[in-house]
Amino acid sequence: MGSAADDKKSLPPPGILNRNSVWLAGIGWASAMIHNAINHRPPVKSGVHRQFLLTTIGWFLGYHLTKHENYTYAKLDRDMNEYVKLHPEKFQPKEKKTFAEIVEPFHPVR
Amino acid sequence: MTLSRLLSRVGFVSRVGSRSAFTSSKTDTRSPNWLRVGLAFGSSAFLWGLLFKQHSTDVHEYKVRNGLQ
């Protein structure tokens, strides 16, 4: 199994463009704009350096959050599959019946 | 309504909340604080560099581990 750090590195890394990055970058940008608005500055046109910095921070945190998320879900999946392998008696495939076998014969009353 | 208009309305709501108790003069909005601007853009550039470096390290590590490179 290896150490946690080892496992993390064997997962494919997320792309630079990923969902959490975009969302947190959007939150950063929105918070910069709201900060502008609260201080009676034009929201979009002023403090571009602030907007850019907060967007960047959001994007950066999003990337690492995605990595952590991937690791968490991969670990859960692996543990679940191992459990299924260790307890095959609990996961027998059910016998499949067609509808023809279950349904009663049809006698139309017209 | 444009995004700008919508956000500008926020100012009307909290007119009381943002007045500083330490100065009696309005902040000078015409001349930018270039040090702060430089620091903001500088740290943004640093973070982007860090991100791209981390990503390329991760990709390389993954390839090495799975014998693709």
Tab-separated table of C-alpha atoms in Angstrom:
chain	number	residue	atom	x	y	z
A	1	MET	CA	0.000	0.000	0.000
A	2	GLY	CA	2.785	2.450	0.740
A	3	SER	CA	2.665	5.673	2.660
A	4	ALA	CA	0.025	8.322	2.071
A	5	ALA	CA	2.518	10.621	0.389
A	6	ASP	CA	3.545	7.792	-1.884
A	7	ASP	CA	-0.052	7.049	-2.852
A	8	LYS	CA	-0.771	10.690	-3.574
A	9	LYS	CA	2.032	10.859	-6.090
A	10	SER	CA	0.853	7.809	-7.990
A	11	LEU	CA	-2.440	9.481	-8.917
A	12	PRO	CA	-2.657	11.437	-12.170
A	13	PRO	CA	-2.348	15.116	-11.275
A	14	PRO	CA	-5.245	17.431	-12.118
A	15	GLY	CA	-4.861	19.908	-14.970
A	16	ILE	CA	-4.081	23.541	-14.267
A	17	LEU	CA	-7.634	24.250	-15.460
A	18	ASN	CA	-9.948	22.484	-13.039
A	19	ARG	CA	-13.325	23.017	-11.479
A	20	ASN	CA	-12.219	23.937	-7.971
A	21	SER	CA	-9.647	26.389	-9.315
A	22	VAL	CA	-12.193	28.173	-11.474
A	23	TRP	CA	-14.735	28.361	-8.681
A	24	LEU	CA	-12.337	29.608	-5.992
A	25	ALA	CA	-10.776	32.067	-8.452
A	26	GLY	CA	-14.282	33.363	-9.116
A	27	ILE	CA	-14.858	33.723	-5.378
A	28	GLY	CA	-11.576	35.633	-5.038
A	29	TRP	CA	-12.483	37.952	-7.873
A	30	ALA	CA	-15.978	38.546	-6.513
A	31	SER	CA	-14.612	39.319	-3.048
A	32	ALA	CA	-12.180	41.876	-4.544
A	33	MET	CA	-15.069	43.494	-6.416
A	34	ILE	CA	-17.311	43.544	-3.338
A	35	HIS	CA	-14.457	45.080	-1.366
A	36	ASN	CA	-14.245	47.793	-4.023
A	37	ALA	CA	-17.978	48.355	-3.922
A	38	ILE	CA	-18.112	48.650	-0.136
A	39	ASN	CA	-15.437	51.331	-0.275
A	40	HIS	CA	-17.271	53.363	-2.891
A	41	ARG	CA	-14.820	52.548	-5.665
A	42	PRO	CA	-15.857	51.500	-9.173
A	43	PRO	CA	-16.165	47.732	-8.666
A	44	VAL	CA	-14.660	46.337	-11.862
A	45	LYS	CA	-12.340	49.114	-12.992
A	46	SER	CA	-10.472	49.825	-9.753
A	47	GLY	CA	-7.892	47.800	-7.882
A	48	VAL	CA	-7.059	45.473	-10.743
A	49	HIS	CA	-3.962	44.349	-8.834
A	50	ARG	CA	-6.179	43.290	-5.919
A	51	GLN	CA	-8.593	41.467	-8.211
A	52	PHE	CA	-5.737	39.676	-9.934
A	53	LEU	CA	-4.066	38.711	-6.649
A	54	LEU	CA	-7.221	37.314	-5.061
A	55	THR	CA	-8.114	35.456	-8.273
A	56	THR	CA	-4.623	33.958	-8.307
A	57	ILE	CA	-4.828	32.895	-4.672
A	58	GLY	CA	-8.187	31.240	-5.380
A	59	TRP	CA	-6.817	29.407	-8.411
A	60	PHE	CA	-3.793	28.185	-6.461
A	61	LEU	CA	-5.872	26.917	-3.531
A	62	GLY	CA	-8.297	25.286	-5.976
A	63	TYR	CA	-5.525	23.265	-7.600
A	64	HIS	CA	-4.369	21.855	-4.271
A	65	LEU	CA	-7.946	21.271	-3.175
A	66	THR	CA	-8.540	19.250	-6.357
A	67	LYS	CA	-5.456	17.163	-5.635
A	68	HIS	CA	-6.711	16.461	-2.126
A	69	GLU	CA	-10.181	15.647	-3.450
A	70	ASN	CA	-8.810	13.201	-6.028
A	71	TYR	CA	-6.764	11.453	-3.375
A	72	THR	CA	-9.733	11.207	-0.972
A	73	TYR	CA	-12.052	9.707	-3.583
A	74	ALA	CA	-9.386	7.350	-4.916
A	75	LYS	CA	-8.743	6.086	-1.394
A	76	LEU	CA	-12.457	5.540	-0.763
A	77	ASP	CA	-12.830	3.681	-4.064
A	78	ARG	CA	-9.842	1.481	-3.366
A	79	ASP	CA	-11.053	0.617	0.129
A	80	MET	CA	-14.529	-0.173	-1.190
A	81	ASN	CA	-13.186	-2.448	-3.943
A	82	GLU	CA	-10.923	-4.226	-1.481
A	83	TYR	CA	-13.880	-4.852	0.812
A	84	VAL	CA	-15.898	-6.270	-2.083
A	85	LYS	CA	-13.001	-8.571	-2.978
A	86	LEU	CA	-12.631	-9.792	0.595
A	87	HIS	CA	-16.367	-10.504	1.007
A	88	PRO	CA	-17.558	-12.050	-2.268
A	89	GLU	CA	-20.412	-13.861	-0.510
A	90	LYS	CA	-22.126	-10.544	0.123
A	91	PHE	CA	-21.973	-9.478	-3.504
A	92	GLN	CA	-23.369	-12.436	-5.434
A	93	PRO	CA	-24.889	-11.514	-8.789
A	94	LYS	CA	-28.660	-11.962	-8.579
A	95	GLU	CA	-30.466	-14.415	-10.823
A	96	LYS	CA	-32.166	-12.419	-13.538
A	97	LYS	CA	-35.692	-13.233	-14.545
A	98	THR	CA	-37.322	-11.890	-17.640
A	99	PHE	CA	-40.701	-10.223	-17.376
A	100	ALA	CA	-42.239	-13.111	-19.270
A	101	GLU	CA	-41.528	-15.411	-16.323
A	102	ILE	CA	-42.906	-13.096	-13.653
A	103	VAL	CA	-45.996	-11.635	-15.284
A	104	GLU	CA	-49.306	-13.548	-15.274
A	105	PRO	CA	-50.808	-14.604	-18.619
A	106	PHE	CA	-52.834	-11.834	-20.246
A	107	HIS	CA	-56.526	-12.479	-20.905
A	108	PRO	CA	-58.042	-9.428	-22.552
A	109	VAL	CA	-61.620	-8.597	-21.544
A	110	ARG	CA	-63.115	-6.729	-24.453
B	1	MET	CA	-28.233	45.506	-15.274
B	2	THR	CA	-24.493	45.465	-15.707
B	3	LEU	CA	-22.328	43.807	-13.110
B	4	SER	CA	-20.745	47.181	-12.366
B	5	ARG	CA	-24.106	48.772	-11.619
B	6	LEU	CA	-25.186	45.907	-9.393
B	7	LEU	CA	-22.012	45.991	-7.342
B	8	SER	CA	-22.029	49.798	-7.044
B	9	ARG	CA	-25.307	49.564	-5.158
B	10	VAL	CA	-23.499	47.752	-2.355
B	11	GLY	CA	-21.883	51.069	-1.458
B	12	PHE	CA	-25.217	52.655	-0.639
B	13	VAL	CA	-26.073	49.999	1.894
B	14	SER	CA	-22.997	50.244	4.078
B	15	ARG	CA	-22.241	53.940	4.038
B	16	VAL	CA	-21.735	53.856	7.798
B	17	GLY	CA	-19.664	50.705	8.055
B	18	SER	CA	-16.600	51.661	6.050
B	19	ARG	CA	-15.692	55.117	7.331
B	20	SER	CA	-12.352	55.021	9.022
B	21	ALA	CA	-12.132	56.477	12.520
B	22	PHE	CA	-8.461	57.310	12.150
B	23	THR	CA	-8.459	59.892	9.359
B	24	SER	CA	-10.700	62.798	8.629
B	25	SER	CA	-9.588	63.267	5.059
B	26	LYS	CA	-10.812	61.287	2.087
B	27	THR	CA	-8.433	58.712	0.698
B	28	ASP	CA	-6.624	59.925	-2.371
B	29	THR	CA	-7.983	57.735	-5.126
B	30	ARG	CA	-6.126	59.385	-7.991
B	31	SER	CA	-2.508	58.364	-7.279
B	32	PRO	CA	-1.951	54.634	-6.877
B	33	ASN	CA	0.231	53.228	-4.125
B	34	TRP	CA	2.799	51.795	-6.524
B	35	LEU	CA	4.562	49.763	-3.851
B	36	ARG	CA	1.375	47.909	-3.039
B	37	VAL	CA	0.541	47.450	-6.724
B	38	GLY	CA	4.026	46.069	-7.344
B	39	LEU	CA	3.805	43.732	-4.374
B	40	ALA	CA	0.363	42.495	-5.442
B	41	PHE	CA	1.424	41.765	-9.022
B	42	GLY	CA	4.748	40.368	-7.808
B	43	SER	CA	3.147	37.917	-5.432
B	44	SER	CA	0.601	36.951	-8.099
B	45	ALA	CA	3.428	36.201	-10.527
B	46	PHE	CA	5.201	34.216	-7.811
B	47	LEU	CA	2.069	32.161	-7.090
B	48	TRP	CA	1.477	31.426	-10.763
B	49	GLY	CA	5.085	30.340	-11.125
B	50	LEU	CA	4.770	28.126	-8.071
B	51	LEU	CA	1.582	26.600	-9.448
B	52	PHE	CA	3.057	25.794	-12.853
B	53	LYS	CA	6.214	24.392	-11.272
B	54	GLN	CA	4.189	22.204	-8.900
B	55	HIS	CA	2.044	20.982	-11.793
B	56	SER	CA	4.990	20.071	-13.981
B	57	THR	CA	6.653	18.298	-11.021
B	58	ASP	CA	3.456	16.331	-10.413
B	59	VAL	CA	3.131	15.354	-14.081
B	60	HIS	CA	6.781	14.278	-14.257
B	61	GLU	CA	6.477	12.286	-11.023
B	62	TYR	CA	3.375	10.539	-12.323
B	63	LYS	CA	5.038	9.645	-15.608
B	64	VAL	CA	8.152	8.320	-13.882
B	65	ARG	CA	6.129	6.171	-11.511
B	66	ASN	CA	4.074	4.619	-14.256
B	67	GLY	CA	7.045	3.992	-16.489
B	68	LEU	CA	5.970	6.325	-19.273
B	69	GLN	CA	9.152	8.362	-19.187
